[in-house]
Coordinates of N, CA, C and O in Angstrom, one line a residue:
X1 N 1.2 -1.5 -0.4 CA 0.1 0.0 -0.1 C 1.0 0.9 0.1 O 0.4 1.8 -0.6
X2 N 1.9 1.3 0.9 CA 2.4 2.6 1.0 C 3.5 2.9 -0.4 O 3.5 3.4 -1.0
X3 N 3.5 1.7 -1.5 CA 4.4 1.6 -3.0 C 3.0 2.5 -3.4 O 3.9 3.6 -4.2
X4 N 1.8 2.0 -3.8 CA 0.9 2.9 -4.3 C 0.8 3.6 -4.1 O 0.8 4.9 -4.9
X5 N 0.8 3.9 -2.5 CA 1.6 6.0 -2.3 C 2.2 6.7 -2.4 O 2.2 8.1 -3.0
X6 N 2.8 6.3 -2.8 CA 4.3 7.1 -2.8 C 3.6 7.0 -4.6 O 5.1 7.9 -4.9
X7 N 3.5 6.0 -5.4 CA 4.2 5.9 -6.6 C 3.5 7.1 -7.4 O 3.0 7.8 -7.9
X8 N 1.8 7.2 -6.6 CA 0.9 8.0 -6.5 C 1.4 9.1 -6.2 O 0.8 10.2 -7.5
X9 N 2.1 9.8 -5.2 CA 2.2 11.2 -5.0 C 3.6 11.5 -6.1 O 3.1 12.7 -6.7
X10 N 4.5 10.7 -6.5 CA 5.6 11.0 -7.9 C 4.9 11.1 -9.1 O 5.4 12.0 -10.4
X11 N 3.4 10.4 -9.5 CA 2.8 10.5 -10.3 C 2.2 11.5 -10.3 O 1.9 12.4 -11.6
X12 N 1.7 12.4 -9.5 CA 1.2 13.7 -9.5 C 2.0 14.9 -9.2 O 1.4 15.9 -9.6
X13 N 3.1 14.6 -9.0 CA 4.1 15.7 -9.2 C 4.2 16.7 -10.1 O 4.2 17.9 -10.5
X14 N 4.2 16.2 -11.6 CA 4.3 16.8 -12.4 C 3.4 17.5 -12.6 O 3.6 19.0 -13.1
X15 N 2.0 17.2 -12.9 CA 1.3 17.9 -12.9 C 1.1 19.1 -12.0 O 0.7 20.6 -12.2
X16 N 1.7 18.6 -11.2 CA 1.4 20.1 -9.7 C 3.1 21.6 -10.3 O 2.3 22.0 -10.3
X17 N 3.6 20.5 -11.0 CA 4.4 21.6 -11.4 C 4.3 22.4 -12.0 O 5.0 23.4 -12.2
X18 N 3.6 22.5 -12.7 CA 2.5 22.7 -13.8 C 1.8 23.9 -13.7 O 1.8 25.0 -13.8
X19 N 1.0 23.2 -12.4 CA -0.1 24.3 -11.8 C 0.4 25.3 -12.0 O -0.9 26.6 -12.0
X20 N 2.2 26.1 -11.5 CA 1.8 27.1 -10.7 C 2.4 28.5 -11.5 O 3.4 27.4 -13.0
X21 N 2.0 29.1 -12.5 CA 2.7 29.6 -13.9 C 3.5 31.1 -13.7 O 4.0 30.8 -14.7
X22 N 3.5 30.8 -12.5 CA 5.3 31.8 -11.7 C 6.8 30.7 -12.1 O 7.9 31.1 -11.6
X23 N 6.6 28.7 -12.6 CA 7.7 28.3 -12.8 C 7.4 28.0 -13.5 O 6.1 27.2 -14.4
X24 N 8.5 28.0 -15.1 CA 8.5 26.8 -16.3 C 9.4 26.4 -16.3 O 11.0 27.1 -17.0
X25 N 9.4 25.4 -15.4 CA 10.8 24.4 -15.7 C 11.0 23.5 -17.0 O 12.5 23.8 -17.5
X26 N 10.2 23.5 -17.9 CA 10.5 23.3 -19.5 C 10.9 25.0 -20.4 O 11.7 24.9 -20.8
X27 N 11.0 25.9 -20.0 CA 11.3 27.1 -20.2 C 12.8 26.8 -19.6 O 14.0 27.2 -20.6
X28 N 13.0 26.4 -18.1 CA 14.5 26.4 -17.7 C 15.1 26.1 -18.5 O 16.3 25.9 -18.9
X29 N 15.2 24.6 -19.2 CA 15.8 23.6 -20.4 C 16.3 24.1 -21.1 O 17.5 23.9 -21.6
X30 N 14.6 24.8 -22.6 CA 15.4 25.0 -23.0 C 16.0 26.3 -23.6 O 17.0 26.7 -23.9
X31 N 16.2 27.5 -22.2 CA 17.2 28.3 -22.2 C 18.2 27.9 -21.6 O 19.4 28.4 -22.6
X32 N 18.5 26.6 -21.1 CA 19.8 26.1 -20.8 C 20.9 25.3 -21.9 O 21.7 25.2 -22.2
X33 N 19.5 25.2 -22.8 CA 20.1 23.6 -23.4 C 20.6 25.6 -25.0 O 21.8 25.0 -25.4
X34 N 20.3 26.6 -24.4 CA 20.5 27.6 -25.5 C 21.7 27.6 -25.2 O 22.4 29.1 -26.4
X35 N 21.8 28.5 -24.6 CA 23.2 29.2 -23.4 C 24.1 28.0 -23.7 O 25.4 29.1 -23.9
X36 N 23.6 27.0 -23.5 CA 25.7 25.6 -23.7 C 26.8 26.4 -24.4 O 27.6 26.7 -24.2
X37 N 26.2 26.0 -26.0 CA 26.7 27.2 -26.6 C 27.9 28.9 -26.7 O 29.0 28.9 -26.4
X38 N 26.6 29.3 -26.5 CA 27.5 30.7 -25.9 C 28.3 30.2 -25.1 O 29.2 31.4 -24.8
X39 N 28.0 30.4 -23.5 CA 28.6 30.4 -22.4 C 30.3 29.7 -23.2 O 31.7 29.5 -23.2
X40 N 29.6 28.1 -23.6 CA 31.4 27.2 -24.5 C 32.7 28.8 -24.8 O 33.9 28.0 -24.9
X41 N 31.6 29.7 -25.5 CA 32.6 30.5 -26.3 C 32.9 32.0 -25.5 O 33.7 32.9 -25.9
X42 N 32.4 31.9 -24.0 CA 32.4 33.2 -23.5 C 33.8 32.5 -22.1 O 33.5 33.1 -20.9
X43 N 34.1 31.5 -21.9 CA 34.9 31.4 -21.0 C 36.4 32.0 -21.2 O 37.3 31.3 -22.2
X44 N 37.0 33.0 -19.9 CA 38.2 33.4 -20.8 C 39.5 33.1 -19.8 O 39.1 32.9 -18.2
X45 N 40.8 32.9 -19.8 CA 41.6 32.3 -19.3 C 41.8 34.1 -18.1 O 41.5 34.6 -18.8
X46 N 41.8 33.1 -17.2 CA 42.8 34.4 -16.8 C 43.3 35.6 -16.9 O 42.6 36.7 -16.8
X47 N 44.4 35.7 -17.3 CA 45.0 37.0 -18.3 C 44.1 38.1 -19.1 O 43.7 39.2 -18.6
X48 N 43.1 37.0 -19.3 CA 42.3 36.9 -20.9 C 41.4 38.2 -19.9 O 40.5 39.4 -20.4
X49 N 40.7 37.5 -18.4 CA 39.5 38.1 -17.9 C 40.1 39.1 -17.3 O 39.7 40.7 -17.1
X50 N 41.0 39.5 -16.2 CA 42.1 41.0 -16.2 C 42.2 41.8 -17.3 O 41.3 42.7 -16.2
X51 N 42.5 41.7 -18.0 CA 42.2 42.7 -19.0 C 40.8 42.9 -19.5 O 40.8 44.0 -19.8
X52 N 40.1 42.2 -20.0 CA 38.4 42.5 -20.0 C 38.0 43.4 -18.5 O 37.6 44.5 -19.4
X53 N 38.0 43.7 -17.5 CA 37.6 44.0 -17.0 C 38.1 44.8 -16.2 O 37.7 46.0 -15.9
X54 N 39.4 44.9 -16.5 CA 40.0 46.7 -16.6 C 39.7 47.5 -18.0 O 39.1 48.3 -18.0
X55 N 38.8 47.4 -19.0 CA 38.2 48.1 -20.1 C 37.2 48.8 -19.5 O 36.3 48.7 -19.0
X56 N 36.6 49.9 -19.8 CA 35.7 50.8 -18.9 C 34.8 50.0 -19.6 O 34.5 50.0 -20.2
X57 N 33.8 50.9 -18.9 CA 32.4 50.2 -19.2 C 31.9 48.1 -18.9 O 30.7 48.9 -18.6
X58 N 33.2 48.0 -18.6 CA 33.0 46.4 -18.4 C 32.6 46.1 -16.8 O 32.9 47.0 -15.8
X59 N 31.4 45.6 -16.7 CA 30.8 45.1 -14.9 C 31.3 43.7 -14.3 O 31.6 43.0 -15.2
X60 N 32.1 43.8 -13.3 CA 32.4 42.9 -13.1 C 31.5 42.0 -12.0 O 31.2 42.6 -10.5
X61 N 31.2 41.5 -12.5 CA 29.7 40.5 -11.2 C 30.4 39.4 -9.9 O 30.7 39.2 -10.7
X62 N 30.1 39.9 -9.2 CA 30.1 39.1 -8.3 C 28.6 38.4 -7.2 O 28.6 39.1 -6.9
X63 N 28.5 37.2 -7.9 CA 26.3 37.2 -7.4 C 26.6 36.2 -6.4 O 26.2 35.0 -6.1
X64 N 28.0 36.0 -4.9 CA 27.7 34.9 -4.2 C 27.3 36.3 -2.9 O 26.3 36.9 -3.7
X65 N 27.0 35.3 -2.3 CA 26.1 35.6 -0.8 C 26.8 37.1 -0.7 O 28.2 37.5 -1.0
X66 N 26.1 37.9 -0.2 CA 26.6 39.6 0.5 C 27.7 39.1 1.1 O 28.7 39.6 1.9
X67 N 27.4 37.8 2.1 CA 28.6 37.9 3.4 C 29.3 37.5 3.0 O 30.8 38.1 2.7
X68 N 29.5 36.6 2.5 CA 31.0 36.0 1.4 C 31.7 36.8 0.5 O 33.0 37.0 0.6
X69 N 31.1 37.7 -0.1 CA 31.5 39.6 -0.9 C 32.7 39.9 0.2 O 33.1 40.7 0.2
X70 N 30.9 40.1 1.5 CA 32.0 41.5 2.6 C 33.8 40.2 2.7 O 34.6 41.3 3.2
X71 N 33.4 39.5 2.9 CA 34.9 38.7 3.5 C 35.8 38.4 2.3 O 36.8 38.1 2.7
X72 N 35.7 38.9 1.3 CA 36.5 38.4 -0.2 C 35.8 38.8 -1.4 O 35.1 38.0 -1.5
X73 N 36.8 39.1 -1.9 CA 36.2 39.5 -3.4 C 37.6 39.7 -3.9 O 38.3 40.3 -3.8
X74 N 37.4 39.8 -5.5 CA 38.0 40.7 -6.5 C 38.2 42.8 -7.0 O 36.8 42.5 -7.0
X75 N 38.9 42.3 -6.5 CA 38.7 44.2 -6.8 C 38.1 44.4 -7.9 O 38.2 44.2 -9.1
X76 N 37.0 45.6 -7.3 CA 37.0 46.7 -8.5 C 34.9 45.5 -8.8 O 34.3 46.3 -9.7
X77 N 34.9 44.5 -8.3 CA 33.7 43.9 -8.1 C 32.6 44.5 -7.8 O 32.9 45.1 -6.4
X78 N 31.3 44.1 -7.8 CA 30.2 44.7 -7.1 C 29.5 43.6 -7.4 O 28.8 42.0 -7.4
X79 N 28.7 43.4 -6.4 CA 27.7 42.3 -5.4 C 26.5 42.6 -5.5 O 25.7 43.1 -5.7
X80 N 25.7 41.2 -6.4 CA 24.4 40.9 -6.2 C 24.3 39.3 -6.2 O 24.3 39.0 -7.5
X81 N 23.6 39.3 -5.6 CA 23.9 37.5 -4.5 C 22.7 37.1 -5.6 O 22.0 38.1 -6.0
X82 N 23.0 35.9 -6.9 CA 22.8 34.9 -7.1 C 20.7 35.6 -6.4 O 19.6 35.1 -8.1
X83 N 20.3 34.9 -5.7 CA 19.2 35.4 -4.4 C 18.2 36.5 -5.0 O 17.5 36.4 -4.8
X84 N 19.2 37.6 -5.3 CA 18.5 38.7 -5.4 C 18.0 39.1 -6.6 O 17.7 40.0 -7.1
X85 N 18.7 38.3 -8.0 CA 18.1 38.6 -9.2 C 17.1 38.9 -9.7 O 16.1 37.5 -9.6
X86 N 16.6 39.3 -10.2 CA 15.4 39.8 -10.5 C 15.6 41.0 -12.3 O 16.7 41.7 -12.2
X87 N 14.7 41.0 -12.8 CA 14.6 41.9 -13.5 C 14.9 43.2 -12.9 O 16.1 44.6 -13.6
X88 N 14.6 44.1 -12.1 CA 15.1 45.7 -11.9 C 16.0 45.7 -10.9 O 16.8 46.4 -11.0
X89 N 16.2 44.4 -10.1 CA 17.5 44.6 -9.3 C 19.0 44.2 -10.2 O 19.8 45.4 -10.8
X90 N 19.0 43.6 -11.2 CA 19.5 43.4 -12.5 C 19.6 44.7 -12.9 O 21.4 45.6 -13.5
X91 N 18.9 45.2 -13.5 CA 18.9 46.7 -14.2 C 19.4 47.5 -13.3 O 20.5 48.7 -14.4
X92 N 19.4 47.6 -12.3 CA 19.7 48.6 -10.8 C 21.0 48.7 -11.5 O 22.1 49.6 -11.0
X93 N 21.7 46.9 -11.4 CA 23.5 47.3 -11.4 C 24.3 47.5 -12.1 O 25.1 47.5 -12.4
X94 N 23.8 46.5 -13.2 CA 23.8 46.3 -14.8 C 24.5 47.6 -15.5 O 24.7 48.4 -16.2
X95 N 22.9 48.5 -15.4 CA 22.9 50.4 -16.0 C 21.3 49.6 -17.2 O 20.9 48.4 -17.4
X96 N 21.1 50.6 -18.3 CA 20.8 50.1 -19.0 C 21.0 49.9 -20.5 O 19.8 49.3 -20.6
X97 N 22.0 49.5 -20.4 CA 22.9 48.5 -21.9 C 22.8 47.1 -21.8 O 23.8 47.2 -20.9
X98 N 21.4 46.9 -21.6 CA 22.3 45.3 -21.7 C 23.2 44.5 -22.7 O 23.2 43.1 -22.0
X99 N 23.6 45.6 -23.1 CA 24.5 44.8 -24.7 C 26.0 44.5 -23.3 O 27.5 44.9 -23.6
X100 N 26.5 45.4 -22.3 CA 27.0 45.4 -21.5 C 28.3 44.4 -20.9 O 27.2 43.6 -20.4
X101 N 29.1 44.6 -21.6 CA 30.1 42.7 -20.9 C 30.0 43.4 -19.4 O 30.4 43.9 -18.6
X102 N 29.7 41.7 -18.7 CA 29.7 41.1 -17.6 C 30.7 40.5 -17.1 O 29.9 39.2 -18.2
X103 N 31.3 40.5 -16.4 CA 32.5 39.6 -15.9 C 31.6 38.4 -14.9 O 31.8 39.1 -14.4
X104 N 32.0 37.2 -15.2 CA 31.6 37.3 -13.7 C 32.7 35.6 -13.1 O 33.0 34.9 -13.9
X105 N 32.8 35.3 -11.8 CA 33.1 34.2 -11.5 C 32.8 33.7 -9.9 O 31.5 34.2 -9.8
X106 N 33.4 32.6 -9.4 CA 32.7 31.7 -8.2 C 33.7 31.4 -7.2 O 34.2 31.2 -7.2
X107 N 33.1 30.4 -6.6 CA 33.5 30.0 -5.8 C 34.7 28.9 -6.4 O 35.9 28.7 -5.9
X108 N 34.2 28.6 -6.7 CA 34.6 27.4 -7.9 C 36.1 28.0 -8.9 O 36.8 26.7 -9.3
X109 N 36.3 28.9 -8.5 CA 37.5 29.8 -9.6 C 38.4 29.4 -9.1 O 39.8 30.8 -9.1
X110 N 38.5 29.4 -7.2 CA 39.4 29.6 -6.7 C 40.0 28.3 -6.3 O 39.0 27.8 -5.4
X111 N 41.2 28.2 -6.0 CA 41.4 25.8 -5.6 C 41.6 26.3 -3.8 O 42.4 25.9 -2.9
X112 N 41.8 27.4 -3.1 CA 41.6 28.1 -1.8 C 41.0 27.2 -0.9 O 41.4 26.5 0.2
X113 N 39.6 26.6 -1.7 CA 38.8 26.2 -0.6 C 39.0 26.0 0.3 O 38.7 25.7 1.5
X114 N 38.7 27.4 1.0 CA 38.5 27.8 2.3 C 37.2 29.2 2.0 O 37.4 29.4 1.1
X115 N 36.8 29.1 3.6 CA 35.8 30.5 3.4 C 36.4 31.8 2.6 O 37.8 32.4 3.6
X116 N 36.8 32.7 2.1 CA 34.9 32.5 1.9 C 34.8 32.0 0.5 O 33.5 32.4 -0.4
X117 N 35.4 31.5 0.2 CA 35.7 30.5 -1.2 C 35.4 28.7 -1.4 O 36.4 28.2 -2.0
X118 N 34.7 28.6 -0.5 CA 34.4 27.0 -0.4 C 34.3 26.3 -1.6 O 33.4 26.7 -2.2
X119 N 34.8 25.3 -2.1 CA 34.6 24.9 -3.0 C 33.2 24.0 -3.6 O 32.7 23.4 -2.6
X120 N 31.6 23.9 -4.5 CA 30.4 24.2 -4.9 C 31.0 23.0 -5.3 O 31.9 22.3 -6.3
X121 N 30.3 21.7 -5.4 CA 29.5 20.6 -6.3 C 29.8 21.3 -7.9 O 29.7 22.4 -8.2
X122 N 30.7 20.5 -8.6 CA 30.9 20.6 -10.1 C 30.0 21.2 -10.6 O 29.8 22.4 -10.9
X123 N 29.1 20.5 -10.5 CA 27.4 20.4 -11.7 C 27.1 21.9 -11.2 O 26.3 22.2 -11.4
X124 N 27.1 21.5 -10.0 CA 26.7 23.6 -9.2 C 26.9 24.5 -9.1 O 26.5 25.2 -8.3
X125 N 28.1 24.6 -9.9 CA 29.2 26.0 -9.3 C 28.0 26.6 -9.9 O 27.4 26.8 -10.4
X126 N 28.0 28.3 -9.5 CA 27.5 29.5 -9.1 C 27.7 29.9 -10.1 O 26.4 31.2 -11.0
X127 N 28.8 30.0 -11.0 CA 28.5 30.9 -13.0 C 27.8 29.9 -14.0 O 27.5 30.7 -14.1
X128 N 27.5 28.7 -13.8 CA 26.8 28.2 -14.5 C 24.9 29.0 -14.3 O 25.0 29.1 -14.9
X129 N 24.7 29.1 -13.0 CA 23.4 29.3 -13.2 C 23.4 31.1 -13.1 O 22.9 31.3 -13.8
X130 N 24.7 31.6 -12.6 CA 24.6 33.1 -13.0 C 24.7 32.8 -14.9 O 23.8 34.7 -14.6
X131 N 25.7 32.5 -14.9 CA 25.5 32.7 -16.6 C 23.9 32.7 -17.3 O 23.7 33.3 -18.0
X132 N 23.5 31.1 -16.8 CA 22.2 31.6 -17.6 C 21.4 32.2 -17.2 O 20.3 32.8 -18.0
X133 N 20.8 33.1 -15.5 CA 20.1 33.6 -15.2 C 20.8 35.3 -16.2 O 19.6 36.0 -16.4
X134 N 21.2 35.6 -16.3 CA 21.5 36.3 -17.0 C 21.4 36.7 -18.4 O 20.9 37.5 -18.7
X135 N 21.6 35.1 -19.2 CA 21.5 35.1 -20.4 C 19.5 35.6 -20.2 O 19.0 36.1 -20.8
X136 N 18.8 34.3 -19.4 CA 17.4 34.5 -19.6 C 16.8 35.8 -19.0 O 15.4 36.6 -19.8
X137 N 17.6 36.4 -18.6 CA 17.2 38.2 -18.4 C 16.9 39.2 -19.3 O 16.9 40.2 -19.4
X138 N 17.9 38.7 -20.4 CA 18.3 39.6 -21.0 C 19.5 40.3 -21.4 O 19.5 41.6 -22.4
X139 N 20.1 39.3 -20.6 CA 22.3 39.8 -20.7 C 22.8 39.0 -21.8 O 23.4 38.3 -21.4
X140 N 23.0 39.7 -22.7 CA 23.7 38.3 -23.7 C 25.4 38.6 -23.6 O 25.4 37.4 -24.6
X141 N 25.8 39.7 -23.5 CA 27.5 40.0 -23.6 C 28.1 39.4 -21.8 O 29.0 40.0 -21.0
X142 N 28.1 38.2 -21.5 CA 28.1 37.7 -20.7 C 29.4 36.9 -20.7 O 29.6 36.1 -21.8
X143 N 30.7 37.2 -19.3 CA 32.2 36.0 -20.1 C 32.5 35.4 -18.7 O 31.5 36.4 -17.7
X144 N 32.9 34.3 -18.2 CA 33.4 33.2 -17.4 C 34.7 33.5 -17.5 O 35.9 32.9 -18.3
X145 N 35.1 33.4 -16.1 CA 36.3 33.6 -15.9 C 37.0 31.5 -15.4 O 35.5 31.6 -15.5
X146 N 37.7 31.4 -16.8 CA 38.0 30.4 -17.0 C 38.6 28.9 -15.8 O 38.2 27.9 -16.2
X147 N 39.5 29.9 -15.6 CA 41.0 29.3 -14.8 C 40.4 29.5 -13.4 O 39.4 29.5 -13.3
X148 N 41.4 28.5 -12.4 CA 41.3 28.4 -11.4 C 42.6 28.7 -10.6 O 43.5 28.4 -11.2
X149 N 42.4 29.9 -10.2 CA 43.2 31.2 -9.4 C 43.5 30.8 -7.5 O 42.0 30.2 -7.2
X150 N 44.9 31.4 -7.2 CA 44.7 31.2 -6.1 C 44.5 32.5 -5.4 O 45.1 33.0 -5.8
X151 N 43.4 32.5 -5.3 CA 43.7 34.6 -4.2 C 44.3 35.0 -3.6 O 44.4 36.1 -3.4
X152 N 45.5 34.4 -3.3 CA 46.7 34.9 -2.7 C 47.7 35.5 -3.5 O 48.7 36.5 -3.1
X153 N 46.8 35.4 -4.6 CA 48.6 35.7 -6.4 C 47.7 36.8 -6.0 O 46.8 37.2 -6.4
X154 N 48.7 37.3 -5.8 CA 49.0 39.1 -5.9 C 47.9 39.5 -7.5 O 47.6 40.7 -7.4
X155 N 48.5 39.1 -8.6 CA 47.6 38.9 -9.5 C 46.3 39.2 -9.8 O 45.3 40.4 -10.7
X156 N 45.8 38.2 -9.0 CA 44.3 38.4 -8.8 C 43.3 39.8 -8.0 O 41.9 40.1 -8.6
X157 N 44.7 40.1 -7.4 CA 43.1 41.6 -6.3 C 42.8 41.3 -5.6 O 41.6 41.7 -6.0
X158 N 42.6 40.5 -4.9 CA 42.1 39.7 -4.0 C 41.5 40.9 -3.0 O 42.6 41.2 -2.4
X159 N 41.0 41.8 -2.5 CA 40.2 42.6 -1.5 C 39.9 41.6 -0.2 O 38.6 40.9 -0.1
X160 N 39.9 41.7 1.1 CA 40.1 40.8 1.8 C 38.9 41.5 3.0 O 39.5 43.2 2.6
X161 N 37.9 41.3 3.3 CA 37.2 42.0 4.1 C 37.5 42.5 5.4 O 38.4 41.6 6.0

Protein backbone atom coordinates (compact mmCIF):
# COMPACT_ATOMS: atom_id res chain seq x y z
CA UNK A 1 0.00 0.00 0.00
CA UNK A 2 2.82 2.40 0.90
CA UNK A 3 4.45 1.85 -2.51
CA UNK A 4 1.18 2.67 -4.24
CA UNK A 5 0.87 5.90 -2.25
CA UNK A 6 4.43 6.90 -3.15
CA UNK A 7 3.81 6.07 -6.80
CA UNK A 8 0.65 8.15 -6.78
CA UNK A 9 2.51 11.08 -5.19
CA UNK A 10 5.30 10.94 -7.78
CA UNK A 11 2.80 10.58 -10.62
CA UNK A 12 1.01 13.72 -9.43
CA UNK A 13 4.20 15.75 -9.13
CA UNK A 14 4.62 16.73 -12.83
CA UNK A 15 1.04 18.01 -13.01
CA UNK A 16 1.48 19.96 -9.79
CA UNK A 17 4.82 21.38 -10.95
CA UNK A 18 3.11 22.89 -14.00
CA UNK A 19 0.16 24.26 -12.02
CA UNK A 20 2.14 27.32 -10.91
CA UNK A 21 2.28 29.80 -13.82
CA UNK A 22 5.28 31.51 -12.19
CA UNK A 23 7.47 28.41 -12.52
CA UNK A 24 8.35 27.08 -15.97
CA UNK A 25 10.84 24.22 -15.82
CA UNK A 26 10.52 23.32 -19.53
CA UNK A 27 11.41 26.93 -20.42
CA UNK A 28 14.40 26.69 -18.07
CA UNK A 29 15.54 23.52 -19.84
CA UNK A 30 15.21 25.25 -23.23
CA UNK A 31 17.10 28.31 -21.97
CA UNK A 32 19.86 26.15 -20.52
CA UNK A 33 20.30 24.21 -23.76
CA UNK A 34 20.40 27.45 -25.73
CA UNK A 35 22.96 29.06 -23.43
CA UNK A 36 25.42 26.15 -23.55
CA UNK A 37 27.04 27.00 -26.93
CA UNK A 38 27.38 30.69 -26.03
CA UNK A 39 28.90 29.86 -22.66
CA UNK A 40 31.46 27.56 -24.27
CA UNK A 41 32.74 30.48 -26.34
CA UNK A 42 32.70 32.94 -23.41
CA UNK A 43 35.16 31.25 -21.06
CA UNK A 44 38.18 33.49 -20.48
CA UNK A 45 41.63 32.57 -19.23
CA UNK A 46 42.70 34.60 -16.20
CA UNK A 47 44.89 37.07 -18.14
CA UNK A 48 42.12 37.77 -20.67
CA UNK A 49 39.57 38.04 -17.84
CA UNK A 50 41.69 40.66 -16.05
CA UNK A 51 42.26 42.58 -19.30
CA UNK A 52 38.52 42.66 -20.01
CA UNK A 53 37.75 43.70 -16.41
CA UNK A 54 40.04 46.72 -16.83
CA UNK A 55 38.11 48.04 -19.84
CA UNK A 56 35.80 51.00 -19.25
CA UNK A 57 32.15 50.03 -19.05
CA UNK A 58 32.79 46.38 -18.20
CA UNK A 59 31.02 45.09 -15.09
CA UNK A 60 32.74 42.56 -12.85
CA UNK A 61 29.80 40.86 -11.14
CA UNK A 62 30.11 38.70 -8.04
CA UNK A 63 26.87 36.76 -7.51
CA UNK A 64 27.93 35.08 -4.26
CA UNK A 65 26.16 35.91 -1.03
CA UNK A 66 26.59 39.38 0.45
CA UNK A 67 28.39 37.84 3.42
CA UNK A 68 30.88 35.96 1.21
CA UNK A 69 31.47 39.12 -0.84
CA UNK A 70 32.15 41.18 2.31
CA UNK A 71 34.65 38.57 3.45
CA UNK A 72 36.58 38.72 0.18
CA UNK A 73 36.26 39.43 -3.55
CA UNK A 74 38.22 40.45 -6.62
CA UNK A 75 39.03 44.17 -6.63
CA UNK A 76 36.48 46.15 -8.62
CA UNK A 77 33.72 43.56 -8.34
CA UNK A 78 30.14 44.58 -7.65
CA UNK A 79 27.94 42.25 -5.62
CA UNK A 80 24.42 41.16 -6.47
CA UNK A 81 23.66 37.75 -4.97
CA UNK A 82 22.06 35.31 -7.40
CA UNK A 83 19.16 34.90 -4.98
CA UNK A 84 18.41 38.61 -5.44
CA UNK A 85 18.33 38.54 -9.27
CA UNK A 86 15.18 40.14 -10.66
CA UNK A 87 14.69 42.26 -13.76
CA UNK A 88 14.74 45.39 -11.61
CA UNK A 89 17.74 44.51 -9.43
CA UNK A 90 19.81 43.52 -12.46
CA UNK A 91 18.90 46.72 -14.31
CA UNK A 92 19.88 48.76 -11.25
CA UNK A 93 23.32 47.13 -11.09
CA UNK A 94 24.03 46.63 -14.81
CA UNK A 95 22.51 49.82 -16.11
CA UNK A 96 20.48 50.69 -19.18
CA UNK A 97 22.68 48.90 -21.73
CA UNK A 98 21.74 45.20 -21.92
CA UNK A 99 24.81 44.60 -24.12
CA UNK A 100 27.21 45.80 -21.44
CA UNK A 101 30.06 43.30 -21.01
CA UNK A 102 29.58 41.37 -17.76
CA UNK A 103 32.33 39.23 -16.25
CA UNK A 104 31.50 36.60 -13.65
CA UNK A 105 33.39 34.32 -11.26
CA UNK A 106 32.46 32.08 -8.34
CA UNK A 107 33.85 29.96 -5.51
CA UNK A 108 34.92 27.28 -7.97
CA UNK A 109 37.37 29.66 -9.62
CA UNK A 110 39.56 29.55 -6.50
CA UNK A 111 41.74 26.65 -5.46
CA UNK A 112 41.89 27.82 -1.83
CA UNK A 113 38.71 25.94 -0.83
CA UNK A 114 38.32 27.97 2.37
CA UNK A 115 35.82 30.63 3.41
CA UNK A 116 34.72 32.79 1.69
CA UNK A 117 35.23 30.55 -1.37
CA UNK A 118 34.57 26.92 -0.39
CA UNK A 119 34.36 24.80 -3.52
CA UNK A 120 30.84 23.79 -4.51
CA UNK A 121 29.80 20.60 -6.32
CA UNK A 122 31.07 21.08 -9.89
CA UNK A 123 27.65 20.61 -11.49
CA UNK A 124 26.21 23.23 -9.13
CA UNK A 125 28.93 25.87 -9.48
CA UNK A 126 27.47 29.35 -9.16
CA UNK A 127 28.95 30.43 -12.51
CA UNK A 128 26.58 28.08 -14.34
CA UNK A 129 23.47 29.43 -12.67
CA UNK A 130 24.64 33.04 -12.93
CA UNK A 131 25.41 32.73 -16.64
CA UNK A 132 22.02 31.15 -17.39
CA UNK A 133 20.16 33.75 -15.32
CA UNK A 134 21.92 36.73 -16.89
CA UNK A 135 21.21 35.51 -20.41
CA UNK A 136 17.65 34.62 -19.41
CA UNK A 137 17.10 38.15 -18.14
CA UNK A 138 18.30 39.58 -21.46
CA UNK A 139 22.02 40.19 -20.91
CA UNK A 140 23.79 38.30 -23.71
CA UNK A 141 27.29 39.71 -23.26
CA UNK A 142 28.40 37.54 -20.33
CA UNK A 143 31.93 36.17 -19.93
CA UNK A 144 33.14 33.75 -17.30
CA UNK A 145 36.51 33.20 -15.66
CA UNK A 146 37.63 29.79 -16.91
CA UNK A 147 40.67 29.26 -14.71
CA UNK A 148 41.18 28.15 -11.14
CA UNK A 149 43.37 30.67 -9.32
CA UNK A 150 44.75 31.27 -5.84
CA UNK A 151 43.24 34.35 -4.20
CA UNK A 152 46.59 34.94 -2.50
CA UNK A 153 48.22 35.56 -5.89
CA UNK A 154 48.78 39.34 -6.08
CA UNK A 155 47.60 39.35 -9.71
CA UNK A 156 44.13 38.30 -8.56
CA UNK A 157 43.88 41.51 -6.51
CA UNK A 158 41.79 39.87 -3.81
CA UNK A 159 40.21 42.31 -1.40
CA UNK A 160 39.82 40.84 2.09
CA UNK A 161 36.92 42.03 4.17
